[in-house]
Coordinates of C-alpha atoms in Angstrom, one line a residue:
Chain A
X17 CA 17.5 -52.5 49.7
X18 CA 17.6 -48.9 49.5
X19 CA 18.3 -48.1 53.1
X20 CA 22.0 -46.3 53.8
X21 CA 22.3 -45.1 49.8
X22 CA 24.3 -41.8 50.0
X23 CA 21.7 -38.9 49.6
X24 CA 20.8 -37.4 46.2
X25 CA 20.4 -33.8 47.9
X26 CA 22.0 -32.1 50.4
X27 CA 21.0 -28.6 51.0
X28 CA 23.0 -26.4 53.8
X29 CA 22.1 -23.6 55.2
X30 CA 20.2 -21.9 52.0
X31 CA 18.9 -18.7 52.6
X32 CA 17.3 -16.4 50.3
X33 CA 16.8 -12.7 51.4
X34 CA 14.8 -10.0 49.3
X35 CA 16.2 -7.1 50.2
X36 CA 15.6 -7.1 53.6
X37 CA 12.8 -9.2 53.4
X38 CA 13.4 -12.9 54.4
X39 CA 12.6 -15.7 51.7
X40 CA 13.8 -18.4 54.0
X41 CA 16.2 -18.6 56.2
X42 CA 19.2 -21.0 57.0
X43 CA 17.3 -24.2 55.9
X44 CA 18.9 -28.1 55.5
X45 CA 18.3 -31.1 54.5
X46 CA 18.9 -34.3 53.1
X47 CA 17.0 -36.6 50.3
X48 CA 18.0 -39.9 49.1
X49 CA 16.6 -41.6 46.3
X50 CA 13.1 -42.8 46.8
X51 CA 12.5 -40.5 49.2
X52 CA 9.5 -37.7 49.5
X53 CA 9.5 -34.8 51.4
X54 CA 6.6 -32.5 52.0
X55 CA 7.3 -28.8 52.5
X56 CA 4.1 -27.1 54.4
X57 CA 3.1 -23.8 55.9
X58 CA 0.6 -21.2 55.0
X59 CA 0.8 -18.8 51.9
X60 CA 4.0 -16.4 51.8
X61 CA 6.2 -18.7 54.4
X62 CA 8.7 -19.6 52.1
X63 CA 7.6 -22.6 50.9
X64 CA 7.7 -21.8 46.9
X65 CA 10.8 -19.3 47.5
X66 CA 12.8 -22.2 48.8
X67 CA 12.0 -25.0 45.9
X68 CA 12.7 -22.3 43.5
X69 CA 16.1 -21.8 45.1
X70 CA 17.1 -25.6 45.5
X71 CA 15.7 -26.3 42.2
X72 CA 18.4 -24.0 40.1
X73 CA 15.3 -21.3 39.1
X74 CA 16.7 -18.3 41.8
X75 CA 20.2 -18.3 42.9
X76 CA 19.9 -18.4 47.1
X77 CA 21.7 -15.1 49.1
X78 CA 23.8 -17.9 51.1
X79 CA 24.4 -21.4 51.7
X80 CA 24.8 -24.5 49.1
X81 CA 22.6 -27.2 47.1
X82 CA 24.7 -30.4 46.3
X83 CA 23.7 -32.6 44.1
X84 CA 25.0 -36.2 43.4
X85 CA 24.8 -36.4 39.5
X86 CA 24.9 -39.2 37.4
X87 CA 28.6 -38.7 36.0
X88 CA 30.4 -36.1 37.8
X89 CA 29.6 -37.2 41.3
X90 CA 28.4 -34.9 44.0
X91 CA 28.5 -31.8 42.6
X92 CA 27.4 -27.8 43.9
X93 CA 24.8 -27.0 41.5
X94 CA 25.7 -23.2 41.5
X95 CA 29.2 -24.0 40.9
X96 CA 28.4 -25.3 37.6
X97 CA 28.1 -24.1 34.2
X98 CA 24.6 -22.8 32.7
X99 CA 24.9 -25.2 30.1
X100 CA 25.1 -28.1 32.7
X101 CA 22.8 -26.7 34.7
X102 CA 20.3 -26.8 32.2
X103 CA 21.3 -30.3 30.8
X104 CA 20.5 -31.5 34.9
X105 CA 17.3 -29.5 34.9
X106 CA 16.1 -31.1 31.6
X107 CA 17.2 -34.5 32.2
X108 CA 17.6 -35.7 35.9
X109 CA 15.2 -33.2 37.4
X110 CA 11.8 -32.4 36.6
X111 CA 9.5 -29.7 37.9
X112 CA 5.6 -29.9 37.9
X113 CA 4.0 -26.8 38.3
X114 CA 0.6 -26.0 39.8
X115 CA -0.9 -24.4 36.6
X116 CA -0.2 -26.9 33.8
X117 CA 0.0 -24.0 31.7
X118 CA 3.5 -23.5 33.3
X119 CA 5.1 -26.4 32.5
X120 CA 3.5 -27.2 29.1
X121 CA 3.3 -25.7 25.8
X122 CA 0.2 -25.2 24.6
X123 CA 0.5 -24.2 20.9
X124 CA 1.8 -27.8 20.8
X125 CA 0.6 -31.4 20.6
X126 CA 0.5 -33.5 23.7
X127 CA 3.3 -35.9 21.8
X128 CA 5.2 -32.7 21.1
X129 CA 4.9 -31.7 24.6
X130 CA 6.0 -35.0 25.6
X131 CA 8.8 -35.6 22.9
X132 CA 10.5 -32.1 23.1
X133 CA 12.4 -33.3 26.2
X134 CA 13.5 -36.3 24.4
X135 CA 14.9 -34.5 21.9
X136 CA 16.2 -32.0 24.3
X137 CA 18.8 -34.9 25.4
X138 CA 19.7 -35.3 21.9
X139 CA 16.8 -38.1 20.4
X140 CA 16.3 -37.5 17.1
X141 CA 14.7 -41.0 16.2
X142 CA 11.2 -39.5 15.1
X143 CA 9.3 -43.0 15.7
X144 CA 11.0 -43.7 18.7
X145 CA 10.2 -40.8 20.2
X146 CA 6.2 -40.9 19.3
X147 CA 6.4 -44.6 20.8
X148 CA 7.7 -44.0 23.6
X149 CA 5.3 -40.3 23.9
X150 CA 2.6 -42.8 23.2
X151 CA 3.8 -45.2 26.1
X152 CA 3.8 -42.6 28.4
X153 CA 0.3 -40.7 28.0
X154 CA -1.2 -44.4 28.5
X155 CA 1.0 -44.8 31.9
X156 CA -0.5 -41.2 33.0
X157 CA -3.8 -42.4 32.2
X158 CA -4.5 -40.4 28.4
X159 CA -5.9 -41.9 25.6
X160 CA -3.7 -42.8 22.6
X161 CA -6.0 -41.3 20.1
X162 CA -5.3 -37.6 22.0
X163 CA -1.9 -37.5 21.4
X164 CA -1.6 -35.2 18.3
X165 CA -4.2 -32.9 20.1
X166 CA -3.1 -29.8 21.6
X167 CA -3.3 -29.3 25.8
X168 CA -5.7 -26.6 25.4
X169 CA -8.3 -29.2 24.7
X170 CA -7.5 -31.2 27.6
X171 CA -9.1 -30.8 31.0
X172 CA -7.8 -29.5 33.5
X173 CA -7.2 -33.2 35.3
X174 CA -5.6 -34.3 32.0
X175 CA -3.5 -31.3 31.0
X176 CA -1.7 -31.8 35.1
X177 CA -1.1 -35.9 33.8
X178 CA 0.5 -34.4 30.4
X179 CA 2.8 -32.2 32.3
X180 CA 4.0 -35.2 34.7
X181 CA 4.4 -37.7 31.3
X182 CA 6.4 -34.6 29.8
X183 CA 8.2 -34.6 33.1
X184 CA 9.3 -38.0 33.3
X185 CA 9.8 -39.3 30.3
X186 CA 13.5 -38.4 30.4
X187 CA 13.7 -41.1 33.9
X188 CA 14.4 -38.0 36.4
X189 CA 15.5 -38.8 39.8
X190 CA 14.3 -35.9 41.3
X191 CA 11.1 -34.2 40.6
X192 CA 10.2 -30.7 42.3
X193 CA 6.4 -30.4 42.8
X194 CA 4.4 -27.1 43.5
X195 CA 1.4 -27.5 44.9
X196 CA 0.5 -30.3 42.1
X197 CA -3.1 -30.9 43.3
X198 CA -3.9 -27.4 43.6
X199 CA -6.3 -26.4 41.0
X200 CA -8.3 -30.0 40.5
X201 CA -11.4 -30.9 42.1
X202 CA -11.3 -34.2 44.3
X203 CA -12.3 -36.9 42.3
X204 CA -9.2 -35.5 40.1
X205 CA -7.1 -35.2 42.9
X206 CA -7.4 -38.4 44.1
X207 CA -6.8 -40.3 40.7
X208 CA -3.7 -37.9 40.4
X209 CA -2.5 -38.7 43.6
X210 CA -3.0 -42.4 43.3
X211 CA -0.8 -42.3 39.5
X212 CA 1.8 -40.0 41.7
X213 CA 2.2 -42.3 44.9
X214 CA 2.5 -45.1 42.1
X215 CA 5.5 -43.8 39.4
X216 CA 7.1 -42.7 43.1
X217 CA 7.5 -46.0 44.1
X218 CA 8.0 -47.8 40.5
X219 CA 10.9 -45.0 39.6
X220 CA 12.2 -45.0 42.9
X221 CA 11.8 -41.1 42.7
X222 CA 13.0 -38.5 45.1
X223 CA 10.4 -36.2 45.5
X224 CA 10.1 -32.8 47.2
X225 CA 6.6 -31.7 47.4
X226 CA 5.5 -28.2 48.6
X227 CA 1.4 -28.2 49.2
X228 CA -0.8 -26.7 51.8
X229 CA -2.9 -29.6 51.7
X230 CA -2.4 -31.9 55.2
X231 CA -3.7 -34.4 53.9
X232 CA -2.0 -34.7 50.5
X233 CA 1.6 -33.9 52.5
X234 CA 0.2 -37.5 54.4
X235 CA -1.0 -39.9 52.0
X236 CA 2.2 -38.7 49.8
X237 CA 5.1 -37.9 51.9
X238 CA 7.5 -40.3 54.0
X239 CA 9.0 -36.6 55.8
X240 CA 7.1 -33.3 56.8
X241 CA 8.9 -29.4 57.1
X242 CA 6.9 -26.9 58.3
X243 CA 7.6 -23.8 57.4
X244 CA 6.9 -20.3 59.4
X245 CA 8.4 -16.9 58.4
X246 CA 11.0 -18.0 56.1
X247 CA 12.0 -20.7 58.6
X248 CA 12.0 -24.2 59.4
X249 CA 10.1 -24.7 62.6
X250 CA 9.2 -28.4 62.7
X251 CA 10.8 -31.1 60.3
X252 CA 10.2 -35.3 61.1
X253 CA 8.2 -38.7 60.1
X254 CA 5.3 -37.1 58.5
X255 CA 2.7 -39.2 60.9
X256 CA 4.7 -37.9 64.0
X257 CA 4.4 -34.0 62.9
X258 CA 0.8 -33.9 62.1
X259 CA -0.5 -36.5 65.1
X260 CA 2.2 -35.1 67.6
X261 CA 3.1 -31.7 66.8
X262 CA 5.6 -30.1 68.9
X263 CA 5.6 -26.3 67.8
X264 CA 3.0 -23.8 68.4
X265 CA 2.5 -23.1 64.5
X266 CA 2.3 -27.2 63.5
X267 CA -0.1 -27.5 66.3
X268 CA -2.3 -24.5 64.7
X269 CA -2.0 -25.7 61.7
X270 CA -3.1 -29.4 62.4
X271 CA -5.7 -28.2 64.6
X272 CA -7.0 -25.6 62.1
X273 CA -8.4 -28.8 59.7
X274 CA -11.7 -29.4 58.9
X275 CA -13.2 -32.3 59.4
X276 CA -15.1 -34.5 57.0
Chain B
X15 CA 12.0 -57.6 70.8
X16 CA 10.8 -54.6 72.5
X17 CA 12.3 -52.8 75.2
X18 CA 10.8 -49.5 77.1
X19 CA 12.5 -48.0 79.9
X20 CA 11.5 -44.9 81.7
X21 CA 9.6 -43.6 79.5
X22 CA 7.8 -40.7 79.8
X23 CA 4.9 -38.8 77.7
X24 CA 3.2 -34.9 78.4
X25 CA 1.6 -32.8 75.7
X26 CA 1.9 -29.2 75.9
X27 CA -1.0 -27.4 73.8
X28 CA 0.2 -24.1 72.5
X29 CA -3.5 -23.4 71.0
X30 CA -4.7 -23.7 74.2
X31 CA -2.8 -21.1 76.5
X32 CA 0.1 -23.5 76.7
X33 CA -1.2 -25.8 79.2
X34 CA 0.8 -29.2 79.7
X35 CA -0.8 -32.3 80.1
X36 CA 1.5 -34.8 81.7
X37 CA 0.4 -38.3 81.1
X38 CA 3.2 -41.2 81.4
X39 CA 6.6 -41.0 83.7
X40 CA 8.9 -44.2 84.5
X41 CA 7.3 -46.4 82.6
X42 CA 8.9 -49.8 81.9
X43 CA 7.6 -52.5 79.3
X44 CA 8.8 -55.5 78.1
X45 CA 7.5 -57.7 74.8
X46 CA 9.4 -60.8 73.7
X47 CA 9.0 -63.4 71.1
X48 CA 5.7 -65.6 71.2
X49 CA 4.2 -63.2 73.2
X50 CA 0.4 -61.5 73.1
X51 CA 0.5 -58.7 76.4
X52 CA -3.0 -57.2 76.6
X53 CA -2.6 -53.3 77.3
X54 CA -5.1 -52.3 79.7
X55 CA -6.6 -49.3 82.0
X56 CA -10.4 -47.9 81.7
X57 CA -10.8 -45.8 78.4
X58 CA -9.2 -42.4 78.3
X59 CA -6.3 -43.9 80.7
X60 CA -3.8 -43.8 77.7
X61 CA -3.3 -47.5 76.3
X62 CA -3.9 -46.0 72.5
X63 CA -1.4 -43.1 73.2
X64 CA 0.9 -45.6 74.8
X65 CA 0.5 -47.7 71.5
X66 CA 1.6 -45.1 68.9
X67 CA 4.5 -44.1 71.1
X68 CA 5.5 -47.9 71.0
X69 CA 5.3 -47.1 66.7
X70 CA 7.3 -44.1 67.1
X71 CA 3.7 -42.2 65.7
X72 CA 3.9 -40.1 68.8
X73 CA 7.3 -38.5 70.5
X74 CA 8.2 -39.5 73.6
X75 CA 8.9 -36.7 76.1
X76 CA 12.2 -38.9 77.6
X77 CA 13.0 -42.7 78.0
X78 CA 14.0 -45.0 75.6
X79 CA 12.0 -47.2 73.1
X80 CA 14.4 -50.1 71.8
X81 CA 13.1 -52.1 69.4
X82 CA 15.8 -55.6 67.8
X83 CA 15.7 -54.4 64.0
X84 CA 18.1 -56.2 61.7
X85 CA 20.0 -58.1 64.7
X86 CA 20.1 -54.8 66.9
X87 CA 18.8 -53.0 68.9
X88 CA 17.3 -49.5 67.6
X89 CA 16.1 -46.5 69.7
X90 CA 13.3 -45.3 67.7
X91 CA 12.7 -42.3 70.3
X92 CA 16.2 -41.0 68.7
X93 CA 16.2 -42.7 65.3
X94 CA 15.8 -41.1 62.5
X95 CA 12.8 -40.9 60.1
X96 CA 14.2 -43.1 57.6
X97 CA 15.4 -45.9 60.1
X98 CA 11.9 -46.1 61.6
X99 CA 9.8 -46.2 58.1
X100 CA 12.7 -49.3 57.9
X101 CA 11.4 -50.9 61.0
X102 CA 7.7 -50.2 60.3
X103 CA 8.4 -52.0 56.6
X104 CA 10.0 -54.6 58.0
X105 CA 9.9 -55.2 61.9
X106 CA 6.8 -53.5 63.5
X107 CA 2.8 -53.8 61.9
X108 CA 0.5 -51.8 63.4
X109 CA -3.3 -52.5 62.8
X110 CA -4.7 -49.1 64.1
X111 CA -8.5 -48.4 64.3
X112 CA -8.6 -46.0 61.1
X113 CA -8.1 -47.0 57.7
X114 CA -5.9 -44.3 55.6
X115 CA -5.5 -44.9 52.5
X116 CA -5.4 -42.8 48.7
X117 CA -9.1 -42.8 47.2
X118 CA -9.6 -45.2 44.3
X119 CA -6.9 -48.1 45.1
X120 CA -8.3 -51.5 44.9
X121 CA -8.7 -52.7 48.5
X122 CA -6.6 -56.0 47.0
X123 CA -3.9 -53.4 46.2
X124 CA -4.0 -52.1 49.9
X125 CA -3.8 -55.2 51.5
X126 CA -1.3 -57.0 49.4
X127 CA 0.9 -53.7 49.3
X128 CA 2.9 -54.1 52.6
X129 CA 4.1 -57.4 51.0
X130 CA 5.1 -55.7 48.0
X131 CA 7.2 -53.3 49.7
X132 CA 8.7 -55.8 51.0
X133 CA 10.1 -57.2 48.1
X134 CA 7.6 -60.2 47.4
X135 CA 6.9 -60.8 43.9
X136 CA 3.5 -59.5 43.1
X137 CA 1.4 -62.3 42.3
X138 CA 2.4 -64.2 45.8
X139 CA 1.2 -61.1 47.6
X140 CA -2.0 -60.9 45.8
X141 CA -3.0 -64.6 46.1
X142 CA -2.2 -64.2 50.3
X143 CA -3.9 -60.9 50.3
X144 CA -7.1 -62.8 48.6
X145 CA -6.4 -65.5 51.1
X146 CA -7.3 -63.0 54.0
X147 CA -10.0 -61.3 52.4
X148 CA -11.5 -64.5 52.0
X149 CA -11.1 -66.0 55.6
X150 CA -11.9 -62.0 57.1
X151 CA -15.2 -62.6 54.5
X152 CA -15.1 -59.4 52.3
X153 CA -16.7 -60.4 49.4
X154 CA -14.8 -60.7 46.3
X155 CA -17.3 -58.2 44.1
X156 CA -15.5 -55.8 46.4
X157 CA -12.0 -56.2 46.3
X158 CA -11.4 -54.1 43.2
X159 CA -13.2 -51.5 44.7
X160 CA -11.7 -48.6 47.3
X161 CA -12.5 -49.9 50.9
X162 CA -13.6 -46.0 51.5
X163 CA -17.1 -46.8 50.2
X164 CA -16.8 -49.8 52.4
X165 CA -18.7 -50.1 55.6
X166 CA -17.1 -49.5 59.3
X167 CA -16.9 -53.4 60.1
X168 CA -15.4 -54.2 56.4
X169 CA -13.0 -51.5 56.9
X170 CA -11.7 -52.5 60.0
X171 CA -11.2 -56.0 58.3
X172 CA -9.4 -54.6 55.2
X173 CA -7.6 -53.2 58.1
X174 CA -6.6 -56.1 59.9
X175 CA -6.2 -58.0 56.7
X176 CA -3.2 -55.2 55.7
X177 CA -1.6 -55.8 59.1
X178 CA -1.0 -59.3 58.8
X179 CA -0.1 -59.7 55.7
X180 CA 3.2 -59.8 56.0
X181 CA 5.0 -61.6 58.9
X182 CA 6.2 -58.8 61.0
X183 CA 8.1 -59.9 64.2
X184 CA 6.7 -57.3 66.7
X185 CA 2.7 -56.5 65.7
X186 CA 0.9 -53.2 67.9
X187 CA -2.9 -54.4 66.9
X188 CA -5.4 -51.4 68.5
X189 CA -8.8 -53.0 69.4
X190 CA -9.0 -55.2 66.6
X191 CA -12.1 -56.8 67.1
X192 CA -14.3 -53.7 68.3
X193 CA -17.4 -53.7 66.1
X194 CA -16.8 -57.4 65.1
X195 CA -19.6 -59.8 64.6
X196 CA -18.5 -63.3 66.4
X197 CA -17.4 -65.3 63.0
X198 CA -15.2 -62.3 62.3
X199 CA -13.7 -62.0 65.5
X200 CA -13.2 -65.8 65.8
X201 CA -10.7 -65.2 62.4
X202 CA -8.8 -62.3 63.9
X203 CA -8.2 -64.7 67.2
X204 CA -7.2 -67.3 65.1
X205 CA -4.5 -65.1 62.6
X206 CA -3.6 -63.9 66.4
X207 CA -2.9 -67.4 67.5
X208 CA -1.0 -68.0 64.1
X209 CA 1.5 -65.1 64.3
X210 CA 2.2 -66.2 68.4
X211 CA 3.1 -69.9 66.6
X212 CA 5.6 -68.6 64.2
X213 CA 7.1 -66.0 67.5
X214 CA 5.7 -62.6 66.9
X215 CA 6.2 -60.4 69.6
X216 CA 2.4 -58.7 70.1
X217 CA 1.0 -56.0 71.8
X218 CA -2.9 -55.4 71.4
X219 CA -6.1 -53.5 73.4
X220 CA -8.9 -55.3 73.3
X221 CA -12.2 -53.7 74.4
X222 CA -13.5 -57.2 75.6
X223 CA -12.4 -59.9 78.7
X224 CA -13.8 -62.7 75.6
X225 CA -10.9 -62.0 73.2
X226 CA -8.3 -60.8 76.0
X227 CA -8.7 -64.2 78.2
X228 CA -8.5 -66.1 74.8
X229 CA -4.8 -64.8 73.3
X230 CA -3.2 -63.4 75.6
X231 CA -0.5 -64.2 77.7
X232 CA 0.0 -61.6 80.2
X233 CA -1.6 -58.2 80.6
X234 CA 0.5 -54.4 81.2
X235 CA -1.8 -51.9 83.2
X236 CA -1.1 -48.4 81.5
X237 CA -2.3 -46.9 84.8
X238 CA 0.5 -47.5 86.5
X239 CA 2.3 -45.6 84.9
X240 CA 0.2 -42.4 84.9
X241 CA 1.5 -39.5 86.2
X242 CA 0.4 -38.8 89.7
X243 CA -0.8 -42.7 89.6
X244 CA 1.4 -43.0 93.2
X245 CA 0.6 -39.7 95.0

């Protein structure tokens, strides 16, 4: 089926350096299509530094981010133009941020918020695009009868399921996810991760998911990095790095969990 | 279908001043088609950690684990992440003591999912998946529900009801009757007697002589194998 697809992603040897100050360091990777990868490590280890530079949001000191794009083929996406840079970023990528407010506009119905990438790729088909706004809000779980309300009414649960619905409704094949659980309480969490999991495997999605939630990285994630420092330190089959850890850092961190 | 050869297992704990805990060395296991080997040794003598090596779960420290995936043989101590989530899709079930799953997902959806991912249309996985809720007797009023409010003894049978859904040809099954009542356990013996009929290759620990003397066909003594075992 999907096995041996040539990979969506390739990143080589990206570094990001602030100043002196180490973002990350020499990091690589690959991600086909329908893949999820989990990036880990505590606060300030790079994790955020390094999906901001592989998403096209900070250009990295050194090294490249390849991406195979729809009509141009495998392209580096620093070597191209802003304008098709932003066409990839508003079309085939998406990015959900951890604070909804991020990634949404809030002055702005939840159909607008929805539509305005539609019409961002050039839809101009006003019933169309509230259909298909509609269509979505009921596949991330929102009431049809909220769409012409704005996000600031919306809990916090729902305003996170807007900002995936906005997200997607363009059919991205890669989606960049920052800590998308972070804020909710449980019972929102696990509804949110359940809807996640789901359009993953219905979209055939490649995913890369930075949280410092173990247990979200395993019930989500088919491969695990752990980060230290900037640095890679442990990178494999998500079961194998959190029940096997090899490195002194993974085993901390694994072993650091509280148990319910 | 399943091929160890010197293999070997120690766990260094960096938490814990570094200290290394050797625990396998030159071990050599064999698993063929139609065949239920009992993994045995007293508790705490490594027949679990010897099990999730066999799934690739845990790293071996050298030695090879071939398993035949796709008509060849595949090294899943070298392979890489994506070739063994291949063979755990579609060569290797593993029915482990703990049930993992997301909060809120049907227990239907859970068990009928490995059959899914397969490629099965949905409403064939769903009718087996009721099939073996029915004969593991979870009562329907819960299979819309998450197994996670479910009781230890359900659980485990939501468990083994995932594992055999689909007809994997090598099947690791980890104490699958502990905490069984005796009509239960007489189903699990009988879905282990159907997967032996159609040539599975299984591995299993079973906590009792009943259930071992009952399916099995030979028996591999993990202690054998531990290091210092010979000295």
């Amino acid at each position: 089926m999907t096995q041996m697809t040539d990979p969506l992603l390739r990143v080589n040897n990206l570094t990001m350096m602030y100043g002196d100050r180490v973002g990350c360091k020499d990091v690589s990777f690959e991600l086909r299509p329908g893949e999820v990868l989990g990036i880990v490590g505590e606060s300030g280890s790079g994790k955020s530094t390094l999906l901001r530079s592989i998403s096209a949001q900070q250009e990295p000191t050194k090294g490249t981010v390849e991406y195979h794009t729809r009509i141009d083929g495998v392209r580096d996406v620093y070597q191209m133009s802003e304008a098709q840079r932003r066409l990839l970023m508003r079309t085939d990528w998406a990015f959900v941020h951890q604070n909804p407010r991020d990634g949404l506009r809030m002055n702005v119905s939840a159909g607008a918020n929805i539509g305005e990438r539609l019409m961002a790729i050039g839809d101009r088909h006003y019933a169309n695009i509230r259909s298909n706004a509609d269509s979505w809000l009921g596949k991330v779980e929102i009431a049809s009868e909220r769409l012409d309300d704005l996000p600031s009414t919306f809990s916090g649960g729902m305003q996170q399921r807007l900002q995936i619905a906005r997200n997607l409704v363009t059919s991205p094949r890669l989606v960049f996810m920052d800590e998308p659980t972070g804020g909710l309480d449980v019972s929102v969490q696990a509804r949110l991760l359940d809807l996640l999991r789901g359009l993953v495997h219905d979209l055939n999605l490649a995913v890369i998911i930075v949280t410092h939630d173990l247990a979200v990285a395993r019930l989500l994630s088919h491969r695990l990095m752990v980060m230290q420092q900037g640095k890679v330190i442990e990178h494999g089959l998500t079961d194998q790095v959190l029940d096997d850890p090899q490195h002194p850092y993974t085993q901390l961190l694994v072993s650091s969990i509280l148990q319910n | 279908m399943l091929h160890a050869q010197n293999v070997g297992k120690s766990f260094t704990l960096h938490t814990q001043g570094s200290v290394t805990i050797p625990v396998f060395q030159g071990v050599e296991f064999t698993l063929s088609a139609g065949e239920c080997i009992a993994l045995t040794g007293e508790s705490g003598s490594g027949k679990s950690t010897f099990m999730r090596m066999l799934y690739a779960n845990y790293t071996c420290s050298e030695g090879s684990i071939k398993v035949f995936h796709d008509g060849d043989w595949l090294d899943i101590t070298t392979a890489s992440p994506h070739s063994i989530l291949e063979v755990r899709k579609r060569t290797m079930g593993y029915v482990s003591q703990f049930l993992r799953v997301i909060p809120r997902v049907p227990t239907l959806e859970i068990v009928a999912e490995p059959l899914v991912a397969l490629g099965t249309a949905r409403e064939i996985a769903m009718d087996k998946a009721r099939d073996l809720l029915t004969r593991l007797r979870i009562p329907e009023r819960l299979w819309q529900l998450s197994p996670l409010t479910f009781s230890g003894g359900e659980q485990q049978r939501v468990n083994i009801a995932r594992g055999f859904i689909a007809d994997y040809p090598v099947m690791l099954l980890d104490e699958p009757t502990a905490s069984l009542d005796a009509q239960n356990r007489a189903t699990v013996l009988a879905l282990i007697e159907e997967a032996k009929g159609r040539g599975a290759a299984i591995a299993g620990i079973f906590h009792d002589h009943e259930t071992r003397d009952a399916v099995c066909t030979g028996s591999f003594d993990v202690t054998s194998f531990k290091v210092g075992a010979n000295d």
